[in-house]
């Protein structure tokens, strides 16, 4: 053991880093354990942004069916990525990375007739997702487990479609996260990541400005997020890892109504009661929602999509 430690002088730093990652995971799990119940009561089974027609006035946040908008987000994302609805190339085995209470998992299973496994850090979410899925008669197709997306309990080349809807922002090591997604993807399979990013840096910039960093820190502290990255970070990793057909897009214009709608729902009587019952962790998240609105409005926060295929043959 002493020899091994001497051979790796960076081991203490690595262990400290893993300790921080473990602490972050515990915070994420606690956040969703305490907040998922109130979210489900107000918003339903989908725990992600909705997709809205661009240019709608703010007052539309009171009238739009937000559950339909969330389902539309799933459908529009699949369409954008070119996931086939039928034929021999439609997905047969899917992983939902950061599955929440299983809304996307069940939707994908119904749409493709596929076997879907959802993973989450939250034991509450895994239990609730399993319960809803059983009631929906989908237990033979859809299952859930508590697992870390950076260390998945699956063999190599296991899934032909990897779906990561708004989970990448929680990952402290984007390279390890991407590498794990690639590892579990079958050759010829596809990865789709939908995630929050910060804007691309301009020529001559080495970092975001202090005001932007301060805003993102408030969001990170409320939602248990590590350091943010730009969409180009994912693209660079995808190319470095040898993925093919790599593309990305910025859908910020399609999600403008989401956070105002969440704020309005939090200020409702049912929302206020739910927040009080959920406790300080959830309340702290609610207080940070205005920062998300500011981030999107200023152009600092971007709603990004990234997709790529794992090559069939090594290049």
C-alpha angles and dihedrals in degrees: 000000000000091000091050091051092049091050091056110047090173093061096099091052091047091050091049090050092051088049089056091047090051091051090049091051090052090052093049092049091049092047093054094038089059102034105039094077096057091042091054093049092053105028106020132224101333115084101188143074123298124233114238135180107263119251098031113150119250091251088067087075086076095052109032117099099243096191088057088049091053092050088047089054089058093047096044091048092052090047092049091050091049096237105172118240095207144008132059094309098057113112117276101172119032136178119206104206109206094010101182108198091337105266095137093039093058093043092052092046092052094043098049103020084236134152107251130192118191124200129195138162091229118090089197091055093048092051094045093046090052092050095049091046092052091050089050091054093242101115092111090059107030131049137167138208141173108255142142113250089217092056107031120187094228133102124251119279093015108135130049092201127036114195119191110174111182097331102104092078089066093055114104094194109043092183093055090044092053093043090054092049089051093046095056094043117098118236105272091023125125136236123206120188122185110184150147115262137168122246122278114266116251124236109289095019119120096181144356114286119264094256091054092046090051092053093049091048090058090052092046093050092050099044102032095247127158124218114318126235137199123254089252089066090065091045092051091049092048092053093044090053091053099250119159135220090025115182139155140190140191113234098174091122090060098055101047095116097049104084095040087052091050090050091050091050091049090054092053119101091252091047094050092048091048093049092050091050092047094056139225098316091061093040090053089054091051091051090055095055092092088058089059090052090050092047094053094041093051094048093245096113119054129193101221136189123199126180136172143157127241107235118249092222128034111255 
